[in-house]
PDB file of C-alpha atoms in Angstrom:
ATOM      1  CA  MET A   7      75.444 225.734  78.375  1.00 92.00           C
ATOM      2  CA  ARG A   8      75.827 223.704  74.577  1.00 94.00           C
ATOM      3  CA  ILE A   9      76.077 219.886  74.069  1.00 94.00           C
ATOM      4  CA  GLY A  10      79.503 219.365  74.485  1.00 94.00           C
ATOM      5  CA  GLU A  11      80.298 221.137  77.566  1.00 95.00           C
ATOM      6  CA  LEU A  12      77.062 219.285  79.088  1.00 95.00           C
ATOM      7  CA  ALA A  13      78.937 216.120  77.717  1.00 95.00           C
ATOM      8  CA  GLU A  14      81.713 216.598  79.447  1.00 95.00           C
ATOM      9  CA  ARG A  15      79.933 217.321  83.093  1.00 95.00           C
ATOM     10  CA  ALA A  16      77.850 214.878  83.171  1.00 94.00           C
ATOM     11  CA  GLY A  17      80.808 212.459  81.975  1.00 93.00           C
ATOM     12  CA  THR A  18      79.082 211.025  78.885  1.00 93.00           C
ATOM     13  CA  THR A  19      79.082 211.984  74.956  1.00 95.00           C
ATOM     14  CA  THR A  20      77.410 214.081  72.483  1.00 95.00           C
ATOM     15  CA  ARG A  21      75.142 211.143  71.178  1.00 96.00           C
ATOM     16  CA  THR A  22      74.214 210.031  74.159  1.00 95.00           C
ATOM     17  CA  LEU A  23      72.885 213.203  74.851  1.00 95.00           C
ATOM     18  CA  ARG A  24      71.045 213.189  71.285  1.00 94.00           C
ATOM     19  CA  TYR A  25      69.531 210.278  72.344  1.00 95.00           C
ATOM     20  CA  TYR A  26      68.288 210.879  75.847  1.00 95.00           C
ATOM     21  CA  GLU A  27      67.030 213.767  73.559  1.00 94.00           C
ATOM     22  CA  SER A  28      65.580 211.312  71.174  1.00 94.00           C
ATOM     23  CA  ARG A  29      64.326 209.591  73.726  1.00 94.00           C
ATOM     24  CA  GLY A  30      61.805 212.613  75.694  1.00 93.00           C
ATOM     25  CA  LEU A  31      63.648 212.303  78.546  1.00 94.00           C
ATOM     26  CA  LEU A  32      66.249 215.950  78.216  1.00 94.00           C
ATOM     27  CA  PRO A  33      64.760 219.192  76.717  1.00 90.00           C
ATOM     28  CA  THR A  34      65.321 220.147  72.842  1.00 85.00           C
ATOM     29  CA  ARG A  35      66.625 224.092  73.607  1.00 89.00           C
ATOM     30  CA  ARG A  36      67.906 225.561  71.216  1.00 90.00           C
ATOM     31  CA  ALA A  37      69.686 228.763  70.558  1.00 89.00           C
ATOM     32  CA  GLU A  38      69.114 232.034  67.942  1.00 91.00           C
ATOM     33  CA  ASN A  39      71.780 230.678  66.279  1.00 91.00           C
ATOM     34  CA  GLY A  40      70.310 226.833  66.607  1.00 89.00           C
ATOM     35  CA  TYR A  41      72.723 225.627  69.369  1.00 89.00           C
ATOM     36  CA  ARG A  42      71.352 222.751  71.745  1.00 90.00           C
ATOM     37  CA  THR A  43      71.234 224.659  75.060  1.00 93.00           C
ATOM     38  CA  TYR A  44      71.160 223.405  78.688  1.00 94.00           C
ATOM     39  CA  ASP A  45      71.746 224.884  82.365  1.00 93.00           C
ATOM     40  CA  GLU A  46      72.739 223.203  85.519  1.00 93.00           C
ATOM     41  CA  GLY A  47      68.740 221.294  85.966  1.00 92.00           C
ATOM     42  CA  ASP A  48      69.843 219.269  83.010  1.00 94.00           C
ATOM     43  CA  LEU A  49      72.740 218.242  84.132  1.00 94.00           C
ATOM     44  CA  ARG A  50      70.859 216.994  87.333  1.00 93.00           C
ATOM     45  CA  LEU A  51      69.151 215.024  85.217  1.00 93.00           C
ATOM     46  CA  LEU A  52      71.635 213.288  83.520  1.00 95.00           C
ATOM     47  CA  GLN A  53      73.706 212.766  87.456  1.00 93.00           C
ATOM     48  CA  GLN A  54      70.145 211.368  88.025  1.00 93.00           C
ATOM     49  CA  ILE A  55      69.578 208.772  84.932  1.00 95.00           C
ATOM     50  CA  ARG A  56      73.311 207.900  85.258  1.00 93.00           C
ATOM     51  CA  THR A  57      73.298 206.490  89.114  1.00 93.00           C
ATOM     52  CA  LEU A  58      70.281 204.154  88.510  1.00 95.00           C
ATOM     53  CA  GLN A  59      71.916 203.071  85.477  1.00 94.00           C
ATOM     54  CA  ASP A  60      74.830 202.680  87.884  1.00 93.00           C
ATOM     55  CA  PHE A  61      72.228 200.734  90.622  1.00 92.00           C
ATOM     56  CA  GLY A  62      71.071 198.443  86.960  1.00 92.00           C
ATOM     57  CA  PHE A  63      68.467 200.603  86.015  1.00 96.00           C
ATOM     58  CA  ASP A  64      67.864 200.863  82.518  1.00 94.00           C
ATOM     59  CA  LEU A  65      66.980 203.722  80.614  1.00 94.00           C
ATOM     60  CA  GLU A  66      63.352 203.800  80.651  1.00 94.00           C
ATOM     61  CA  GLU A  67      63.132 202.533  84.066  1.00 96.00           C
ATOM     62  CA  THR A  68      64.484 206.613  85.125  1.00 95.00           C
ATOM     63  CA  ARG A  69      61.520 208.172  83.634  1.00 96.00           C
ATOM     64  CA  PRO A  70      59.083 208.877  86.848  1.00 96.00           C
ATOM     65  CA  PHE A  71      62.500 209.751  88.122  1.00 95.00           C
ATOM     66  CA  VAL A  72      63.331 212.381  85.406  1.00 94.00           C
ATOM     67  CA  GLU A  73      59.881 213.823  85.290  1.00 94.00           C
ATOM     68  CA  CYS A  74      59.617 214.246  89.791  1.00 94.00           C
ATOM     69  CA  LEU A  75      62.944 216.489  88.593  1.00 92.00           C
ATOM     70  CA  ARG A  76      60.985 218.332  85.597  1.00 91.00           C
ATOM     71  CA  ALA A  77      58.025 218.799  88.447  1.00 91.00           C
ATOM     72  CA  GLY A  78      60.601 220.498  90.733  1.00 90.00           C
ATOM     73  CA  HIS A  79      60.966 217.962  93.182  1.00 90.00           C
ATOM     74  CA  PRO A  80      65.161 217.919  94.047  1.00 87.00           C
ATOM     75  CA  ALA A  81      65.350 213.925  94.979  1.00 86.00           C
ATOM     76  CA  GLY A  82      63.569 212.860  91.635  1.00 88.00           C
ATOM     77  CA  ASP A  83      62.382 210.377  93.896  1.00 89.00           C
ATOM     78  CA  SER A  84      59.461 211.573  96.551  1.00 91.00           C
ATOM     79  CA  CYS A  85      56.955 210.556  93.220  1.00 95.00           C
ATOM     80  CA  PRO A  86      54.165 207.887  93.676  1.00 96.00           C
ATOM     81  CA  ALA A  87      55.671 206.610  89.738  1.00 96.00           C
ATOM     82  CA  SER A  88      59.151 206.921  91.624  1.00 96.00           C
ATOM     83  CA  LEU A  89      58.476 204.925  94.059  1.00 96.00           C
ATOM     84  CA  ALA A  90      56.339 202.228  92.219  1.00 97.00           C
ATOM     85  CA  VAL A  91      59.919 201.645  90.421  1.00 97.00           C
ATOM     86  CA  TYR A  92      61.689 201.837  93.616  1.00 96.00           C
ATOM     87  CA  ARG A  93      59.981 198.991  94.784  1.00 97.00           C
ATOM     88  CA  ARG A  94      59.572 196.742  91.399  1.00 96.00           C
ATOM     89  CA  LYS A  95      63.371 197.471  91.090  1.00 96.00           C
ATOM     90  CA  LEU A  96      63.366 195.908  94.868  1.00 96.00           C
ATOM     91  CA  GLY A  97      61.395 192.663  94.040  1.00 96.00           C
ATOM     92  CA  GLU A  98      63.607 192.403  91.871  1.00 95.00           C
ATOM     93  CA  LEU A  99      66.571 192.628  93.293  1.00 95.00           C
ATOM     94  CA  ASP A 100      64.799 190.238  96.366  1.00 97.00           C
ATOM     95  CA  ALA A 101      64.355 187.261  93.261  1.00 97.00           C
ATOM     96  CA  LEU A 102      68.553 187.548  92.084  1.00 96.00           C
ATOM     97  CA  ILE A 103      69.118 187.235  95.345  1.00 97.00           C
ATOM     98  CA  GLY A 104      67.088 184.489  95.915  1.00 97.00           C
ATOM     99  CA  GLN A 105      68.508 182.729  92.607  1.00 97.00           C
ATOM    100  CA  LEU A 106      72.058 183.523  93.598  1.00 97.00           C
ATOM    101  CA  GLN A 107      71.728 181.981  96.909  1.00 97.00           C
ATOM    102  CA  SER A 108      69.800 178.773  95.762  1.00 96.00           C
ATOM    103  CA  VAL A 109      72.880 178.199  92.758  1.00 97.00           C
ATOM    104  CA  ARG A 110      75.077 179.433  95.878  1.00 97.00           C
ATOM    105  CA  THR A 111      73.685 176.298  98.416  1.00 96.00           C
ATOM    106  CA  GLU A 112      74.345 173.653  94.570  1.00 97.00           C
ATOM    107  CA  VAL A 113      77.819 174.957  94.615  1.00 96.00           C
ATOM    108  CA  GLY A 114      78.900 174.558  97.900  1.00 95.00           C
ATOM    109  CA  ALA A 115      76.476 170.818  97.695  1.00 95.00           C
ATOM    110  CA  GLN A 116      79.469 170.166  94.215  1.00 95.00           C
ATOM    111  CA  LEU A 117      82.319 171.831  96.109  1.00 94.00           C
ATOM    112  CA  ALA A 118      81.385 169.297  99.550  1.00 92.00           C
ATOM    113  CA  ARG A 119      81.190 165.740  97.331  1.00 90.00           C
ATOM    114  CA  ALA A 120      84.246 166.514  95.302  1.00 90.00           C
ATOM    115  CA  GLU A 121      86.562 166.844  98.551  1.00 88.00           C
ATOM    116  CA  LEU A 122      84.965 164.001  99.740  1.00 87.00           C
ATOM    117  CA  GLU A 123      85.264 161.597  96.675  1.00 85.00           C
ATOM    118  CA  ALA A 124      89.291 163.408  96.727  1.00 84.00           C
ATOM    119  CA  SER A 125      90.295 162.522 100.156  1.00 81.00           C
ATOM    120  CA  ALA A 126      88.699 159.337  99.490  1.00 75.00           C
ATOM    121  CA  GLU A 127      91.300 158.794  97.253  1.00 68.00           C
ATOM    122  CA  LEU A 128      94.263 156.503  98.536  1.00 54.00           C
ATOM    123  CA  PRO A 129      97.712 158.391  98.692  1.00 61.00           C
ATOM    124  CA  GLY A 130      99.772 157.454  95.991  1.00 57.00           C
ATOM    125  CA  GLY A 131      97.413 156.696  93.504  1.00 52.00           C
ATOM    126  CA  PRO A 132      96.911 157.289  89.320  1.00 55.00           C
ATOM    127  CA  GLU A 133      96.090 161.175  88.940  1.00 62.00           C
ATOM    128  CA  PRO A 134      92.758 161.072  87.993  1.00 60.00           C
ATOM    129  CA  ARG A 135      92.780 161.578  84.129  1.00 63.00           C
ATOM    130  CA  CYS A 136      91.065 165.077  82.708  1.00 64.00           C
ATOM    131  CA  GLU A 137      88.909 164.399  79.599  1.00 68.00           C
ATOM    132  CA  LEU A 138      89.413 167.711  78.330  1.00 68.00           C
ATOM    133  CA  ASN A 139      92.920 167.625  75.140  1.00 62.00           C
ATOM    134  CA  TRP A 140      93.674 171.179  74.418  1.00 61.00           C
ATOM    135  CA  GLU A 141      96.075 170.491  71.764  1.00 65.00           C
ATOM    136  CA  ASP A 142      94.913 169.631  68.962  1.00 59.00           C
ATOM    137  CA  ASP A 143      95.774 166.633  66.879  1.00 56.00           C
ATOM    138  CA  THR A 144      95.719 167.380  63.573  1.00 53.00           C
TER     139      THR A 144
END
């Protein structure tokens, strides 16, 4: 297939495919007429790259999976380098989850404090004044 067909089937652009070629992730093959040619294996490589990017992997992190596919492994993630990337990514995700849990705890504490403060206000008392003024006084 030619580059336009591959791009359409992969749900990407020809520009992206050329970029992947320049990065060595997609093979560059040309027919006698000079047109780039691709096959179903190339489509599989692109699907693997896109899936990993959807999971938050950057483009360079997809390289071991692409190389694993090229080596003949059907899933692209059973090679030692692919497994190492999975492990590293899980560590990063665990760290992010920890950070988010910490932020959530802080926001929950701030909410509890604010609700307690709001409930302590006397009914019928003055409305709190907001210091933000969205109107331009000029």
